mmCIF file of C-alpha atoms in Angstrom:
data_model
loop_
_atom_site.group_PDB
_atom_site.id
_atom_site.type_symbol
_atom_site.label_atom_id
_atom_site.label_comp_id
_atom_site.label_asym_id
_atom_site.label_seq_id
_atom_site.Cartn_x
_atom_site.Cartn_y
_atom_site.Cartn_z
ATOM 1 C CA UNK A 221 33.981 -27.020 -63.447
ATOM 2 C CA UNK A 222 35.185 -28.366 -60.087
ATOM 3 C CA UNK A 223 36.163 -24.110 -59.197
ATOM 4 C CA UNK A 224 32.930 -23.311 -60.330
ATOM 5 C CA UNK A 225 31.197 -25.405 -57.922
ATOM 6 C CA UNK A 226 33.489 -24.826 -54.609
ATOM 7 C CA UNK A 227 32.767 -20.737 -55.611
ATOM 8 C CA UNK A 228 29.099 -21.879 -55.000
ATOM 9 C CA UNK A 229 29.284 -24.147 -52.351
ATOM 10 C CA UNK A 230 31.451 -21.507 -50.562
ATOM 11 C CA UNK A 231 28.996 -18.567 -51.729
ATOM 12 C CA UNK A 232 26.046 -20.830 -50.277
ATOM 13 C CA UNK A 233 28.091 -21.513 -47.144
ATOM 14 C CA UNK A 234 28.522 -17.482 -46.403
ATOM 15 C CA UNK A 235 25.027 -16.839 -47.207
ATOM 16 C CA UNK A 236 23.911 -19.813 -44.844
ATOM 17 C CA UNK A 237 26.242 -18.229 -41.969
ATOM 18 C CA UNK A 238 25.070 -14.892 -42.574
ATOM 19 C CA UNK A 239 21.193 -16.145 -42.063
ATOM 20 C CA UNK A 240 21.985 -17.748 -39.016
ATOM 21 C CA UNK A 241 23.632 -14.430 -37.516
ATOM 22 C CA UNK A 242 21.065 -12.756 -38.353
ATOM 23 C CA UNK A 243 18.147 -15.388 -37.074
ATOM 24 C CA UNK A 244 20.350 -15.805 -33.422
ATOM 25 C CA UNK A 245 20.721 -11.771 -33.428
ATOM 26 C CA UNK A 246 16.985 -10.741 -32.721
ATOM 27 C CA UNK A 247 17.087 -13.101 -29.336
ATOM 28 C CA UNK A 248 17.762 -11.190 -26.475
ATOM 29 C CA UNK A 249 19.457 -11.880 -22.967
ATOM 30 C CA UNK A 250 18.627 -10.534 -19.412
ATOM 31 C CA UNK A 251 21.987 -9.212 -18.048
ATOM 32 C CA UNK A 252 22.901 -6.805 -14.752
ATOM 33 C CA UNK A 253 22.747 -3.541 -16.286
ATOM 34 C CA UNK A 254 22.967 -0.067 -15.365
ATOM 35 C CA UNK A 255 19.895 2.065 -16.152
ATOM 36 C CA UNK A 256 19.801 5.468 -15.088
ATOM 37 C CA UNK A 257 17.201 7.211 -13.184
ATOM 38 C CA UNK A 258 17.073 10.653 -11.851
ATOM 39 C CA UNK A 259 13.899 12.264 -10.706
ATOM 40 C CA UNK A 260 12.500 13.804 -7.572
ATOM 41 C CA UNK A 261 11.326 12.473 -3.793
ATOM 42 C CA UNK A 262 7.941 14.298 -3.723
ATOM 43 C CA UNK A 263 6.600 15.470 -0.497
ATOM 44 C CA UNK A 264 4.779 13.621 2.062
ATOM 45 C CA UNK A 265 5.324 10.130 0.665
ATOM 46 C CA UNK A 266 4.642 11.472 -2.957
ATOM 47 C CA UNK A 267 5.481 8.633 -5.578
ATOM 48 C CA UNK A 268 8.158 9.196 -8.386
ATOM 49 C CA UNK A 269 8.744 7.065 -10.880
ATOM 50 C CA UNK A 270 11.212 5.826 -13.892
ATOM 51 C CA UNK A 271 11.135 4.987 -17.618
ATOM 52 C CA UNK A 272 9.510 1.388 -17.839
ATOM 53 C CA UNK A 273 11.254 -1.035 -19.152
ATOM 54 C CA UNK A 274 10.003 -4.771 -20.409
ATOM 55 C CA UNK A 275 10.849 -7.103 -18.051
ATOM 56 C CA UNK A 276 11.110 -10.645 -19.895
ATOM 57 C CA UNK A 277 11.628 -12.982 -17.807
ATOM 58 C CA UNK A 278 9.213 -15.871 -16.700
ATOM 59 C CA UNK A 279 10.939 -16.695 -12.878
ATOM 60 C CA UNK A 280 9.962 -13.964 -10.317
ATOM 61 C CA UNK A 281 13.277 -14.797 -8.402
ATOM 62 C CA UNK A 282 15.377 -13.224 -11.454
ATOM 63 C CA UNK A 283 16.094 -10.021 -9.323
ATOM 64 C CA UNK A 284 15.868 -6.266 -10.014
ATOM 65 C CA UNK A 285 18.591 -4.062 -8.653
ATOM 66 C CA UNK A 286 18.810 -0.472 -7.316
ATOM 67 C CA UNK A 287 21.673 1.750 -6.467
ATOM 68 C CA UNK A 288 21.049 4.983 -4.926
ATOM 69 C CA UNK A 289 24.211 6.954 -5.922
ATOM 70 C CA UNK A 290 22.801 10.207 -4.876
ATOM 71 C CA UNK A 291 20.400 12.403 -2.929
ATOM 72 C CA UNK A 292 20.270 16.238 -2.431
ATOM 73 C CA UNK A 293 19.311 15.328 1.243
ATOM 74 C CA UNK A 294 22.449 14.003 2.091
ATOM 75 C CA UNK A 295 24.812 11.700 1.956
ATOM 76 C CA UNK A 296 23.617 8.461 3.851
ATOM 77 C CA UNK A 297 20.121 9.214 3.296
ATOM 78 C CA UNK A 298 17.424 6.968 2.789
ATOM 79 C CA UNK A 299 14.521 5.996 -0.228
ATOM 80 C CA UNK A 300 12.065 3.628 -0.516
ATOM 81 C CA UNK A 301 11.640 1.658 -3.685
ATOM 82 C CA UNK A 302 9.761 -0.871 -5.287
ATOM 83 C CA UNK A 303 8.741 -1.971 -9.120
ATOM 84 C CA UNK A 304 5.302 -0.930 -10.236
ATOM 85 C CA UNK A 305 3.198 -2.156 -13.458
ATOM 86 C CA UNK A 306 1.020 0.785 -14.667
ATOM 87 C CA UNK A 307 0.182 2.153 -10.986
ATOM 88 C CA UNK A 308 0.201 -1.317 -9.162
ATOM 89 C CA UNK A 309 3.459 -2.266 -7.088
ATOM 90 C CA UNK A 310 4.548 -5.616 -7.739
ATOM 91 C CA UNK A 311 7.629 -5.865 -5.922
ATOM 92 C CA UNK A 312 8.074 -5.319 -2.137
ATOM 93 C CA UNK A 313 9.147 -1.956 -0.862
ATOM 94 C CA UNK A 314 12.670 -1.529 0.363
ATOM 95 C CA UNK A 315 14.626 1.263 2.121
ATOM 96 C CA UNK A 316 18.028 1.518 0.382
ATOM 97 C CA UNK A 317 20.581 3.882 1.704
ATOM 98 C CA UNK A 318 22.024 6.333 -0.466
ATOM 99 C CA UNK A 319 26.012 5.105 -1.104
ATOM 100 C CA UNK A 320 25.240 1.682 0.042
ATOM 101 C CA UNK A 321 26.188 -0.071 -3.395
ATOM 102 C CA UNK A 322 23.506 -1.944 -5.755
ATOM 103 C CA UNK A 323 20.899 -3.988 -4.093
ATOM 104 C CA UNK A 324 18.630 -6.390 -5.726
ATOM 105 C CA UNK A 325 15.357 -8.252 -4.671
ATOM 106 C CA UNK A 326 12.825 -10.337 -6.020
ATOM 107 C CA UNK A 327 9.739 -9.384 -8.142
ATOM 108 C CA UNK A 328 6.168 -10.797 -7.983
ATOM 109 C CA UNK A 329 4.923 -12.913 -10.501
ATOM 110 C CA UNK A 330 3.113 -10.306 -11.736
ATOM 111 C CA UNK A 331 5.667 -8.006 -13.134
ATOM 112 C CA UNK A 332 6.903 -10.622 -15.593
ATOM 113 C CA UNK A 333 6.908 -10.661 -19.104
ATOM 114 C CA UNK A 334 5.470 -6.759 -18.967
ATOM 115 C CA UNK A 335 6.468 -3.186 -18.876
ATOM 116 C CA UNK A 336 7.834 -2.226 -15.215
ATOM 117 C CA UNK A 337 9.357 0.821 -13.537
ATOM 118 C CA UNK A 338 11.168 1.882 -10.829
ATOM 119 C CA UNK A 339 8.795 3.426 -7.943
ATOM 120 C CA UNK A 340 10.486 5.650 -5.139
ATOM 121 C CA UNK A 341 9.383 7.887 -2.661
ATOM 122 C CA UNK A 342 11.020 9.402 0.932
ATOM 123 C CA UNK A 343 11.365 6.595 3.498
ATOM 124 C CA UNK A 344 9.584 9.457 6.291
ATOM 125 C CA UNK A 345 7.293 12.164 5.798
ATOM 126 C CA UNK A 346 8.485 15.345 5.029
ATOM 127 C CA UNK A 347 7.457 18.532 3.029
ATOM 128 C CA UNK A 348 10.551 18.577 1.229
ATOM 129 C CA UNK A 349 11.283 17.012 -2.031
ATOM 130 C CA UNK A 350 14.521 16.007 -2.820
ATOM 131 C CA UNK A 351 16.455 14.911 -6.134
ATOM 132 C CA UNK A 352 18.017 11.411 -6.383
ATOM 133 C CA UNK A 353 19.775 9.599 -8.667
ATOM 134 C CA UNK A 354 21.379 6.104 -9.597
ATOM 135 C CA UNK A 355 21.116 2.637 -11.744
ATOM 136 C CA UNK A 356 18.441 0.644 -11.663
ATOM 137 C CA UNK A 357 17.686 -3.107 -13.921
ATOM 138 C CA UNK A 358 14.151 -4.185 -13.734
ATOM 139 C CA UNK A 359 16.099 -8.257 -14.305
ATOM 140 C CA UNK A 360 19.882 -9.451 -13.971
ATOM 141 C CA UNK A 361 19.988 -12.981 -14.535
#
């Protein structure tokens, strides 16, 4: 009797655990990740943009990051970026030099707890476009 019970207790034990994994699984965590991006400068102060992701997060000082590994204009060159939300910026714009390592800044209040994406376009007008390409995390804390 007394091994029939422990097999139960310890049956109801596992099953308890395995709940609890499962329950603490579906929460998720803001970390400092890479995304990639790759698209291209448009002409003339043209806007470009990336995939959106959901930005979660409720404190607009939990920074996004950019890193502008590469640009067919040249090593050293310049883009501007920014976060939008569905056509509306909601981050301030700032030139990041291509090779300069990740950078991150503060969002508005606005971009949290919705669907964001990276917004580029050439730091000076020109009627060339250009390809770049780098990481990108729309919140890293």
């Amino acid at each position: 009797m007394r091994k029939r019970l422990k097999k139960y207790y310890n049956l109801g034990l596992s099953l308890a655990m395995g709940i609890g994994v499962l329950t603490f699984s579906d929460f998720t965590y803001a970390s400092d990740d890479n995304i990639g991006f790759s698209f291209e400068l448009k002409p003339n102060y043209g806007n470009s943009y990336s995939e959106s992701r959901y930005r979660q997060t409720t404190d607009p000082n939990n920074k996004w990051k950019v890193n502008l590994t590469y640009s067919s204009e040249g090593v050293g060159s310049i883009a501007t970026f920014w976060l939008d939300k569905s056509g509306s910026r909601v981050s301030d714009t700032h030139d990041v030099k291509q090779g300069s390592g990740a950078h991150y800044y503060p969002a508005f209040s606005t971009a949290n707890q919705s669907n964001v994406r990276l917004g580029a376009e050439n730091n000076n007008y020109s009627p060339d476009s250009y390809v770049i390409s780098g990481y990108w995390d729309e919140e890293t804390n």
